[in-house]
Amino acid sequence: EQKLGNHDKAVEIFKKGIDTRLNYYGLKNIYTSTSIRNYAKAIERRGGEGDIDRAGKIFKEVETLREGLIKEGPDNYWLGQIYSDLSEHYAIIGEYPRAKEYALRAVAIFRVKGPERDLSNAILELAIADYHLGNIEESIKYFKECLDFAENSYNHGHPYLKVVTTYYQKALKELKK
């Protein structure tokens, strides 16, 4: 439903998923935390009044839950995932220093252990934060890394490739000023 743009239905479905996971696994379980994370992503993408703040609070709850479940370390995929989500969230609300902080955490984890796609997403969040913080040369380096990944992994019409290309071109123009 979410990929079809029906965000209200997606929120409803993910909420039911949380209830199912809570009944089956209880709260202190990685699968339950994943359902809660998916619910927050659906709320954030819906973008209604108060949704962005609500999603941010839920992401923080998932962070706390996962940190309690898993010892923090550089090979912790699940924490990397929520750190990447928090980075994206803070960028959406314009808190770029916090976005960068969480992106750096996610990148550190995914460089050690994690799918290349997740690493690329975290690097993109880092590049976006650096761009908005005025660290143009750093952002270009990260956008180029993402672009190399995207060109080898996606077709030319893929939204990820479009986002990376657009930001990369903006950063290059900023550098020429």
CSV table of N, CA and C in Angstrom, one decimal:
chain,number,residue,atom,x,y,z
A,1,GLU,N,0.8,-1.2,0.0
A,1,GLU,CA,0.0,0.0,0.0
A,1,GLU,C,0.9,1.3,0.0
A,2,GLN,N,1.9,1.3,0.8
A,2,GLN,CA,2.8,2.4,0.9
A,2,GLN,C,3.4,2.8,-0.4
A,3,LYS,N,3.9,1.8,-1.2
A,3,LYS,CA,4.5,2.0,-2.4
A,3,LYS,C,3.5,2.5,-3.5
A,4,LEU,N,2.2,2.3,-3.2
A,4,LEU,CA,1.2,2.8,-4.1
A,4,LEU,C,0.7,4.1,-3.7
A,5,GLY,N,1.3,4.7,-2.7
A,5,GLY,CA,0.9,6.0,-2.2
A,5,GLY,C,-0.3,6.1,-1.3
A,6,ASN,N,-0.7,4.9,-0.9
A,6,ASN,CA,-1.9,4.9,0.1
A,6,ASN,C,-1.3,4.8,1.5
A,7,HIS,N,-0.9,6.0,2.0
A,7,HIS,CA,-0.2,6.0,3.3
A,7,HIS,C,-1.1,5.8,4.5
A,8,ASP,N,-2.3,6.2,4.4
A,8,ASP,CA,-3.2,6.0,5.5
A,8,ASP,C,-3.4,4.5,5.7
A,9,LYS,N,-3.6,3.8,4.6
A,9,LYS,CA,-3.8,2.3,4.7
A,9,LYS,C,-2.5,1.6,5.2
A,10,ALA,N,-1.4,2.1,4.7
A,10,ALA,CA,-0.1,1.6,5.2
A,10,ALA,C,0.1,1.8,6.7
A,11,VAL,N,-0.3,2.9,7.2
A,11,VAL,CA,-0.2,3.2,8.6
A,11,VAL,C,-1.1,2.2,9.4
A,12,GLU,N,-2.3,2.0,8.9
A,12,GLU,CA,-3.2,1.0,9.5
A,12,GLU,C,-2.6,-0.4,9.5
A,13,ILE,N,-2.1,-0.8,8.4
A,13,ILE,CA,-1.5,-2.2,8.2
A,13,ILE,C,-0.3,-2.3,9.2
A,14,PHE,N,0.6,-1.3,9.2
A,14,PHE,CA,1.7,-1.5,10.1
A,14,PHE,C,1.4,-1.5,11.6
A,15,LYS,N,0.3,-0.7,11.9
A,15,LYS,CA,-0.2,-0.7,13.3
A,15,LYS,C,-0.7,-2.1,13.7
A,16,LYS,N,-1.4,-2.7,12.8
A,16,LYS,CA,-1.8,-4.1,13.1
A,16,LYS,C,-0.6,-5.1,13.2
A,17,GLY,N,0.4,-4.8,12.4
A,17,GLY,CA,1.6,-5.6,12.5
A,17,GLY,C,2.3,-5.5,13.9
A,18,ILE,N,2.3,-4.3,14.4
A,18,ILE,CA,2.8,-4.1,15.8
A,18,ILE,C,2.0,-5.0,16.8
A,19,ASP,N,0.7,-4.9,16.7
A,19,ASP,CA,-0.1,-5.6,17.6
A,19,ASP,C,0.1,-7.1,17.5
A,20,THR,N,0.3,-7.6,16.3
A,20,THR,CA,0.6,-9.0,16.1
A,20,THR,C,1.9,-9.4,16.7
A,21,ARG,N,2.9,-8.6,16.5
A,21,ARG,CA,4.3,-8.9,17.0
A,21,ARG,C,4.3,-8.8,18.5
A,22,LEU,N,3.6,-7.8,19.1
A,22,LEU,CA,3.5,-7.7,20.5
A,22,LEU,C,2.9,-8.9,21.2
A,23,ASN,N,1.8,-9.4,20.6
A,23,ASN,CA,1.1,-10.6,21.1
A,23,ASN,C,2.0,-11.8,21.0
A,24,TYR,N,2.8,-11.9,19.9
A,24,TYR,CA,3.6,-13.1,19.7
A,24,TYR,C,4.9,-13.1,20.4
A,25,TYR,N,5.6,-12.0,20.2
A,25,TYR,CA,7.0,-11.9,20.7
A,25,TYR,C,7.2,-11.0,22.0
A,26,GLY,N,6.2,-10.1,22.3
A,26,GLY,CA,6.4,-9.2,23.4
A,26,GLY,C,7.2,-8.0,22.9
A,27,LEU,N,7.3,-7.0,23.7
A,27,LEU,CA,8.0,-5.7,23.3
A,27,LEU,C,9.5,-5.9,23.1
A,28,LYS,N,10.1,-6.6,24.0
A,28,LYS,CA,11.6,-6.6,23.9
A,28,LYS,C,12.1,-7.7,22.9
A,29,ASN,N,11.9,-7.4,21.6
A,29,ASN,CA,12.2,-8.3,20.6
A,29,ASN,C,12.6,-7.5,19.3
A,30,ILE,N,13.6,-7.9,18.6
A,30,ILE,CA,14.0,-7.2,17.4
A,30,ILE,C,12.9,-7.2,16.3
A,31,TYR,N,12.1,-8.2,16.2
A,31,TYR,CA,11.0,-8.3,15.2
A,31,TYR,C,9.9,-7.2,15.6
A,32,THR,N,9.6,-7.1,16.8
A,32,THR,CA,8.6,-6.1,17.3
A,32,THR,C,9.2,-4.7,17.0
A,33,SER,N,10.5,-4.5,17.3
A,33,SER,CA,11.0,-3.2,17.0
A,33,SER,C,11.0,-2.9,15.5
A,34,THR,N,11.2,-3.9,14.7
A,34,THR,CA,11.1,-3.7,13.2
A,34,THR,C,9.7,-3.3,12.8
A,35,SER,N,8.7,-3.9,13.4
A,35,SER,CA,7.3,-3.5,13.1
A,35,SER,C,7.1,-2.0,13.5
A,36,ILE,N,7.6,-1.7,14.7
A,36,ILE,CA,7.4,-0.3,15.2
A,36,ILE,C,8.1,0.7,14.3
A,37,ARG,N,9.3,0.3,13.8
A,37,ARG,CA,10.1,1.2,12.9
A,37,ARG,C,9.3,1.3,11.6
A,38,ASN,N,8.8,0.3,11.0
A,38,ASN,CA,8.0,0.4,9.8
A,38,ASN,C,6.8,1.2,9.9
A,39,TYR,N,6.1,1.2,11.1
A,39,TYR,CA,5.0,2.0,11.4
A,39,TYR,C,5.4,3.5,11.4
A,40,ALA,N,6.5,3.8,12.0
A,40,ALA,CA,7.0,5.2,12.0
A,40,ALA,C,7.4,5.7,10.6
A,41,LYS,N,8.0,4.8,9.8
A,41,LYS,CA,8.3,5.2,8.4
A,41,LYS,C,7.0,5.5,7.7
A,42,ALA,N,6.0,4.7,7.9
A,42,ALA,CA,4.7,5.0,7.2
A,42,ALA,C,4.1,6.3,7.6
A,43,ILE,N,4.1,6.6,8.9
A,43,ILE,CA,3.6,7.8,9.4
A,43,ILE,C,4.4,9.0,8.9
A,44,GLU,N,5.7,8.9,8.8
A,44,GLU,CA,6.5,10.0,8.3
A,44,GLU,C,6.2,10.2,6.8
A,45,ARG,N,6.1,9.2,6.1
A,45,ARG,CA,5.8,9.3,4.6
A,45,ARG,C,4.4,9.8,4.4
A,46,ARG,N,3.5,9.5,5.3
A,46,ARG,CA,2.1,10.1,5.1
A,46,ARG,C,2.2,11.6,5.2
A,47,GLY,N,3.0,12.1,6.1
A,47,GLY,CA,3.3,13.6,6.2
A,47,GLY,C,2.1,14.5,6.6
A,48,GLY,N,1.1,13.9,7.3
A,48,GLY,CA,0.0,14.8,7.8
A,48,GLY,C,0.5,15.6,8.9
A,49,GLU,N,-0.5,16.5,9.4
A,49,GLU,CA,-0.1,17.3,10.5
A,49,GLU,C,0.3,16.5,11.7
A,50,GLY,N,1.4,16.9,12.2
A,50,GLY,CA,2.0,16.2,13.4
A,50,GLY,C,2.7,14.9,13.1
A,51,ASP,N,2.5,14.4,11.9
A,51,ASP,CA,3.1,13.0,11.6
A,51,ASP,C,4.6,13.0,11.7
A,52,ILE,N,5.3,14.1,11.3
A,52,ILE,CA,6.8,14.1,11.3
A,52,ILE,C,7.3,14.0,12.7
A,53,ASP,N,6.7,14.9,13.6
A,53,ASP,CA,7.1,14.8,15.0
A,53,ASP,C,6.8,13.5,15.7
A,54,ARG,N,5.6,13.0,15.4
A,54,ARG,CA,5.2,11.7,15.9
A,54,ARG,C,6.2,10.6,15.5
A,55,ALA,N,6.5,10.6,14.2
A,55,ALA,CA,7.5,9.6,13.7
A,55,ALA,C,8.8,9.7,14.4
A,56,GLY,N,9.3,10.9,14.6
A,56,GLY,CA,10.6,11.1,15.2
A,56,GLY,C,10.6,10.6,16.6
A,57,LYS,N,9.5,10.7,17.4
A,57,LYS,CA,9.4,10.2,18.7
A,57,LYS,C,9.4,8.7,18.7
A,58,ILE,N,8.7,8.1,17.7
A,58,ILE,CA,8.7,6.6,17.6
A,58,ILE,C,10.1,6.1,17.2
A,59,PHE,N,10.8,6.8,16.3
A,59,PHE,CA,12.2,6.4,16.0
A,59,PHE,C,13.1,6.4,17.2
A,60,LYS,N,12.9,7.4,18.0
A,60,LYS,CA,13.7,7.5,19.3
A,60,LYS,C,13.4,6.3,20.2
A,61,GLU,N,12.1,5.9,20.3
A,61,GLU,CA,11.7,4.8,21.1
A,61,GLU,C,12.3,3.5,20.6
A,62,VAL,N,12.4,3.4,19.2
A,62,VAL,CA,13.0,2.2,18.6
A,62,VAL,C,14.5,2.2,18.9
A,63,GLU,N,15.1,3.3,18.8
A,63,GLU,CA,16.5,3.4,19.1
A,63,GLU,C,16.8,2.9,20.5
A,64,THR,N,16.0,3.4,21.5
A,64,THR,CA,16.2,3.0,22.9
A,64,THR,C,15.9,1.5,23.1
A,65,LEU,N,14.9,1.0,22.4
A,65,LEU,CA,14.6,-0.4,22.5
A,65,LEU,C,15.7,-1.3,21.9
A,66,ARG,N,16.2,-0.9,20.8
A,66,ARG,CA,17.3,-1.7,20.1
A,66,ARG,C,18.6,-1.6,20.9
A,67,GLU,N,18.9,-0.4,21.4
A,67,GLU,CA,20.1,-0.3,22.2
A,67,GLU,C,20.0,-1.2,23.5
A,68,GLY,N,18.8,-1.4,24.0
A,68,GLY,CA,18.6,-2.2,25.1
A,68,GLY,C,18.7,-3.7,24.8
A,69,LEU,N,18.3,-4.0,23.5
A,69,LEU,CA,18.3,-5.4,23.1
A,69,LEU,C,19.7,-5.9,22.7
A,70,ILE,N,20.5,-5.0,22.1
A,70,ILE,CA,21.7,-5.4,21.4
A,70,ILE,C,22.9,-4.6,22.0
A,71,LYS,N,24.0,-5.2,22.3
A,71,LYS,CA,25.1,-4.4,22.7
A,71,LYS,C,25.6,-3.6,21.5
A,72,GLU,N,25.8,-2.3,21.8
A,72,GLU,CA,26.3,-1.4,20.7
A,72,GLU,C,27.7,-1.8,20.3
A,73,GLY,N,27.9,-1.8,19.0
A,73,GLY,CA,29.2,-2.2,18.5
A,73,GLY,C,29.2,-1.9,17.0
A,74,PRO,N,30.3,-1.9,16.4
A,74,PRO,CA,30.4,-1.5,15.0
A,74,PRO,C,29.8,-2.5,14.0
A,75,ASP,N,29.4,-3.7,14.5
A,75,ASP,CA,28.8,-4.7,13.6
A,75,ASP,C,27.3,-4.8,13.9
A,76,ASN,N,26.7,-3.9,14.4
A,76,ASN,CA,25.3,-4.0,14.8
A,76,ASN,C,24.4,-3.4,13.8
A,77,TYR,N,23.9,-4.3,12.9
A,77,TYR,CA,23.1,-3.9,11.7
A,77,TYR,C,21.8,-3.2,12.2
A,78,TRP,N,21.2,-3.7,13.2
A,78,TRP,CA,19.8,-3.2,13.6
A,78,TRP,C,19.9,-1.7,14.1
A,79,LEU,N,21.0,-1.4,14.8
A,79,LEU,CA,21.2,0.0,15.2
A,79,LEU,C,21.5,0.8,14.0
A,80,GLY,N,22.3,0.3,13.1
A,80,GLY,CA,22.6,1.1,11.9
A,80,GLY,C,21.3,1.5,11.2
A,81,GLN,N,20.4,0.6,11.1
A,81,GLN,CA,19.2,0.8,10.4
A,81,GLN,C,18.4,2.0,11.1
A,82,ILE,N,18.3,2.0,12.4
A,82,ILE,CA,17.5,3.0,13.0
A,82,ILE,C,18.3,4.3,13.0
A,83,TYR,N,19.6,4.2,13.1
A,83,TYR,CA,20.4,5.5,13.0
A,83,TYR,C,20.2,6.1,11.6
A,84,SER,N,20.2,5.3,10.6
A,84,SER,CA,19.9,5.9,9.2
A,84,SER,C,18.5,6.5,9.2
A,85,ASP,N,17.5,5.9,9.8
A,85,ASP,CA,16.2,6.4,9.8
A,85,ASP,C,16.2,7.8,10.6
A,86,LEU,N,16.9,7.8,11.7
A,86,LEU,CA,16.9,9.1,12.5
A,86,LEU,C,17.7,10.2,11.7
A,87,SER,N,18.7,9.8,11.0
A,87,SER,CA,19.4,10.8,10.2
A,87,SER,C,18.4,11.4,9.1
A,88,GLU,N,17.7,10.5,8.5
A,88,GLU,CA,16.7,11.0,7.5
A,88,GLU,C,15.7,11.9,8.1
A,89,HIS,N,15.2,11.5,9.3
A,89,HIS,CA,14.2,12.3,10.0
A,89,HIS,C,14.7,13.7,10.4
A,90,TYR,N,15.9,13.7,11.0
A,90,TYR,CA,16.4,15.0,11.4
A,90,TYR,C,16.7,15.9,10.1
A,91,ALA,N,17.1,15.3,9.0
A,91,ALA,CA,17.2,16.1,7.8
A,91,ALA,C,15.9,16.7,7.3
A,92,ILE,N,14.9,15.9,7.4
A,92,ILE,CA,13.5,16.4,7.0
A,92,ILE,C,13.1,17.6,7.8
A,93,ILE,N,13.4,17.6,9.1
A,93,ILE,CA,13.0,18.7,9.9
A,93,ILE,C,14.1,19.8,10.0
A,94,GLY,N,15.2,19.7,9.2
A,94,GLY,CA,16.2,20.7,9.1
A,94,GLY,C,17.2,20.7,10.2
A,95,GLU,N,17.3,19.7,11.0
A,95,GLU,CA,18.3,19.6,12.1
A,95,GLU,C,19.5,18.8,11.6
A,96,TYR,N,20.3,19.5,10.7
A,96,TYR,CA,21.4,18.8,10.0
A,96,TYR,C,22.5,18.4,10.8
A,97,PRO,N,22.9,19.1,11.9
A,97,PRO,CA,24.0,18.5,12.8
A,97,PRO,C,23.6,17.2,13.4
A,98,ARG,N,22.3,17.1,13.8
A,98,ARG,CA,21.9,15.8,14.3
A,98,ARG,C,21.8,14.7,13.2
A,99,ALA,N,21.3,15.2,12.1
A,99,ALA,CA,21.3,14.2,10.9
A,99,ALA,C,22.6,13.7,10.6
A,100,LYS,N,23.6,14.5,10.6
A,100,LYS,CA,25.0,14.1,10.4
A,100,LYS,C,25.5,13.1,11.4
A,101,GLU,N,25.2,13.5,12.7
A,101,GLU,CA,25.6,12.6,13.8
A,101,GLU,C,25.1,11.2,13.6
A,102,TYR,N,23.8,11.0,13.3
A,102,TYR,CA,23.3,9.7,13.1
A,102,TYR,C,23.7,9.1,11.8
A,103,ALA,N,23.9,9.8,10.8
A,103,ALA,CA,24.5,9.3,9.5
A,103,ALA,C,25.9,8.7,9.7
A,104,LEU,N,26.7,9.4,10.5
A,104,LEU,CA,28.0,8.9,10.8
A,104,LEU,C,28.0,7.6,11.5
A,105,ARG,N,27.1,7.5,12.5
A,105,ARG,CA,26.9,6.2,13.2
A,105,ARG,C,26.5,5.1,12.3
A,106,ALA,N,25.5,5.4,11.4
A,106,ALA,CA,25.0,4.3,10.5
A,106,ALA,C,26.1,3.9,9.5
A,107,VAL,N,26.9,4.9,9.0
A,107,VAL,CA,27.9,4.5,8.0
A,107,VAL,C,29.0,3.7,8.7
A,108,ALA,N,29.4,4.0,9.9
A,108,ALA,CA,30.4,3.2,10.6
A,108,ALA,C,29.9,1.8,10.8
A,109,ILE,N,28.7,1.6,11.1
A,109,ILE,CA,28.2,0.2,11.3
A,109,ILE,C,28.1,-0.5,9.9
A,110,PHE,N,27.5,0.2,8.9
A,110,PHE,CA,27.3,-0.5,7.6
A,110,PHE,C,28.6,-0.7,6.8
A,111,ARG,N,29.7,0.0,7.1
A,111,ARG,CA,30.9,-0.2,6.5
A,111,ARG,C,31.5,-1.6,6.9
A,112,VAL,N,31.2,-1.9,8.2
A,112,VAL,CA,31.7,-3.2,8.7
A,112,VAL,C,30.8,-4.3,8.4
A,113,LYS,N,29.5,-4.1,8.6
A,113,LYS,CA,28.5,-5.2,8.3
A,113,LYS,C,27.2,-4.6,7.9
A,114,GLY,N,26.8,-4.9,6.7
A,114,GLY,CA,25.5,-4.5,6.3
A,114,GLY,C,25.4,-4.5,4.8
A,115,PRO,N,24.3,-4.6,4.2
A,115,PRO,CA,24.1,-4.6,2.8
A,115,PRO,C,24.6,-3.3,2.2
A,116,GLU,N,25.2,-3.4,1.0
A,116,GLU,CA,25.7,-2.2,0.3
A,116,GLU,C,24.6,-1.1,0.1
A,117,ARG,N,23.4,-1.6,-0.1
A,117,ARG,CA,22.3,-0.6,-0.3
A,117,ARG,C,22.1,0.2,1.0
A,118,ASP,N,22.2,-0.4,2.1
A,118,ASP,CA,22.0,0.3,3.4
A,118,ASP,C,23.2,1.3,3.6
A,119,LEU,N,24.4,0.8,3.3
A,119,LEU,CA,25.5,1.7,3.4
A,119,LEU,C,25.4,2.9,2.5
A,120,SER,N,25.0,2.7,1.2
A,120,SER,CA,24.8,3.8,0.3
A,120,SER,C,23.7,4.8,0.8
A,121,ASN,N,22.6,4.3,1.4
A,121,ASN,CA,21.6,5.2,1.9
A,121,ASN,C,22.2,6.0,3.0
A,122,ALA,N,22.9,5.4,3.9
A,122,ALA,CA,23.5,6.1,5.1
A,122,ALA,C,24.5,7.2,4.6
A,123,ILE,N,25.3,6.8,3.5
A,123,ILE,CA,26.2,7.8,3.0
A,123,ILE,C,25.5,8.9,2.3
A,124,LEU,N,24.4,8.6,1.7
A,124,LEU,CA,23.5,9.7,1.1
A,124,LEU,C,23.0,10.6,2.2
A,125,GLU,N,22.6,10.1,3.3
A,125,GLU,CA,22.1,10.9,4.4
A,125,GLU,C,23.3,11.8,4.9
A,126,LEU,N,24.5,11.3,5.0
A,126,LEU,CA,25.6,12.0,5.4
A,126,LEU,C,25.9,13.1,4.4
A,127,ALA,N,25.9,12.8,3.1
A,127,ALA,CA,26.1,13.8,2.1
A,127,ALA,C,25.1,14.9,2.1
A,128,ILE,N,23.9,14.6,2.3
A,128,ILE,CA,22.8,15.6,2.4
A,128,ILE,C,23.1,16.5,3.6
A,129,ALA,N,23.4,16.0,4.7
A,129,ALA,CA,23.6,16.8,5.9
A,129,ALA,C,24.8,17.7,5.7
A,130,ASP,N,25.9,17.1,5.2
A,130,ASP,CA,27.1,18.0,4.9
A,130,ASP,C,26.8,19.1,3.9
A,131,TYR,N,26.0,18.8,2.9
A,131,TYR,CA,25.6,19.8,1.9
A,131,TYR,C,24.9,21.0,2.6
A,132,HIS,N,23.9,20.6,3.4
A,132,HIS,CA,23.2,21.7,4.1
A,132,HIS,C,23.9,22.4,5.2
A,133,LEU,N,25.0,21.7,5.7
A,133,LEU,CA,25.9,22.4,6.7
A,133,LEU,C,27.0,23.2,6.0
A,134,GLY,N,27.0,23.2,4.7
A,134,GLY,CA,28.0,24.0,4.0
A,134,GLY,C,29.3,23.3,3.8
A,135,ASN,N,29.4,22.0,4.1
A,135,ASN,CA,30.6,21.2,3.8
A,135,ASN,C,30.5,20.7,2.4
A,136,ILE,N,30.6,21.5,1.4
A,136,ILE,CA,30.3,21.2,0.0
A,136,ILE,C,31.3,20.1,-0.5
A,137,GLU,N,32.6,20.3,-0.2
A,137,GLU,CA,33.6,19.4,-0.7
A,137,GLU,C,33.4,18.0,-0.2
A,138,GLU,N,33.1,17.9,1.1
A,138,GLU,CA,32.8,16.6,1.7
A,138,GLU,C,31.6,16.0,1.1
A,139,SER,N,30.5,16.8,0.9
A,139,SER,CA,29.3,16.3,0.4
A,139,SER,C,29.5,15.7,-1.0
A,140,ILE,N,30.3,16.4,-1.8
A,140,ILE,CA,30.6,16.0,-3.2
A,140,ILE,C,31.3,14.6,-3.1
A,141,LYS,N,32.2,14.4,-2.2
A,141,LYS,CA,32.9,13.1,-2.1
A,141,LYS,C,31.8,12.0,-1.8
A,142,TYR,N,30.9,12.3,-0.9
A,142,TYR,CA,29.9,11.3,-0.5
A,142,TYR,C,28.9,11.1,-1.6
A,143,PHE,N,28.5,12.2,-2.3
A,143,PHE,CA,27.5,12.0,-3.4
A,143,PHE,C,28.1,11.2,-4.5
A,144,LYS,N,29.4,11.4,-4.8
A,144,LYS,CA,30.1,10.6,-5.8
A,144,LYS,C,30.1,9.1,-5.5
A,145,GLU,N,30.4,8.8,-4.2
A,145,GLU,CA,30.3,7.4,-3.8
A,145,GLU,C,28.9,6.8,-4.0
A,146,CYS,N,27.9,7.6,-3.6
A,146,CYS,CA,26.5,7.1,-3.8
A,146,CYS,C,26.2,7.0,-5.3
A,147,LEU,N,26.7,7.9,-6.1
A,147,LEU,CA,26.4,7.9,-7.5
A,147,LEU,C,27.0,6.6,-8.1
A,148,ASP,N,28.3,6.3,-7.8
A,148,ASP,CA,28.9,5.1,-8.3
A,148,ASP,C,28.1,3.9,-7.9
A,149,PHE,N,27.6,3.8,-6.7
A,149,PHE,CA,26.8,2.7,-6.3
A,149,PHE,C,25.5,2.6,-7.1
A,150,ALA,N,24.8,3.8,-7.2
A,150,ALA,CA,23.5,3.8,-7.9
A,150,ALA,C,23.6,3.5,-9.3
A,151,GLU,N,24.6,4.0,-10.0
A,151,GLU,CA,24.8,3.7,-11.4
A,151,GLU,C,25.0,2.2,-11.7
A,152,ASN,N,25.5,1.5,-10.8
A,152,ASN,CA,25.8,0.1,-10.9
A,152,ASN,C,24.6,-0.8,-10.4
A,153,SER,N,23.7,-0.2,-9.7
A,153,SER,CA,22.7,-1.0,-9.0
A,153,SER,C,21.2,-0.7,-9.4
A,154,TYR,N,21.0,0.5,-10.0
A,154,TYR,CA,19.6,0.9,-10.4
A,154,TYR,C,19.5,1.3,-11.9
A,155,ASN,N,18.3,1.2,-12.4
A,155,ASN,CA,18.1,1.7,-13.7
A,155,ASN,C,18.0,3.2,-13.7
A,156,HIS,N,18.1,3.8,-14.8
A,156,HIS,CA,18.2,5.3,-14.9
A,156,HIS,C,17.0,6.1,-14.3
A,157,GLY,N,15.9,5.4,-14.3
A,157,GLY,CA,14.7,6.1,-13.8
A,157,GLY,C,14.4,5.9,-12.3
A,158,HIS,N,15.3,5.2,-11.6
A,158,HIS,CA,15.1,4.9,-10.2
A,158,HIS,C,15.1,6.2,-9.4
A,159,PRO,N,14.2,6.4,-8.4
A,159,PRO,CA,14.2,7.6,-7.6
A,159,PRO,C,15.5,7.9,-6.8
A,160,TYR,N,16.1,6.8,-6.3
A,160,TYR,CA,17.4,7.0,-5.6
A,160,TYR,C,18.5,7.7,-6.5
A,161,LEU,N,18.6,7.2,-7.7
A,161,LEU,CA,19.5,7.8,-8.6
A,161,LEU,C,19.2,9.2,-8.9
A,162,LYS,N,17.9,9.5,-9.0
A,162,LYS,CA,17.5,10.9,-9.3
A,162,LYS,C,17.9,11.8,-8.1
A,163,VAL,N,17.7,11.4,-6.9
A,163,VAL,CA,18.0,12.2,-5.7
A,163,VAL,C,19.5,12.4,-5.7
A,164,VAL,N,20.3,11.4,-5.8
A,164,VAL,CA,21.7,11.5,-5.7
A,164,VAL,C,22.2,12.4,-6.8
A,165,THR,N,21.8,12.2,-8.1
A,165,THR,CA,22.2,13.1,-9.2
A,165,THR,C,21.9,14.5,-9.0
A,166,THR,N,20.7,14.8,-8.5
A,166,THR,CA,20.2,16.2,-8.3
A,166,THR,C,21.1,16.9,-7.2
A,167,TYR,N,21.3,16.2,-6.1
A,167,TYR,CA,22.1,16.8,-5.0
A,167,TYR,C,23.6,16.9,-5.5
A,168,TYR,N,24.1,16.0,-6.2
A,168,TYR,CA,25.5,16.0,-6.7
A,168,TYR,C,25.7,17.2,-7.6
A,169,GLN,N,24.8,17.4,-8.5
A,169,GLN,CA,24.8,18.6,-9.4
A,169,GLN,C,24.7,19.9,-8.7
A,170,LYS,N,23.9,20.0,-7.7
A,170,LYS,CA,23.8,21.2,-6.8
A,170,LYS,C,25.1,21.5,-6.1
A,171,ALA,N,25.7,20.4,-5.6
A,171,ALA,CA,26.9,20.6,-4.8
A,171,ALA,C,28.0,21.1,-5.7
A,172,LEU,N,28.1,20.5,-6.9
A,172,LEU,CA,29.1,20.9,-7.9
A,172,LEU,C,29.0,22.4,-8.2
A,173,LYS,N,27.7,22.8,-8.4
A,173,LYS,CA,27.5,24.3,-8.7
A,173,LYS,C,27.9,25.1,-7.5
A,174,GLU,N,27.6,24.7,-6.3
A,174,GLU,CA,28.0,25.5,-5.1
A,174,GLU,C,29.5,25.6,-5.0
A,175,LEU,N,30.2,24.5,-5.4
A,175,LEU,CA,31.6,24.5,-5.3
A,175,LEU,C,32.2,25.5,-6.3
A,176,LYS,N,31.6,25.7,-7.4
A,176,LYS,CA,32.1,26.6,-8.5
A,176,LYS,C,31.9,28.1,-8.1
A,177,LYS,N,31.0,28.4,-7.2
A,177,LYS,CA,30.7,29.8,-6.8
A,177,LYS,C,31.9,30.4,-6.2
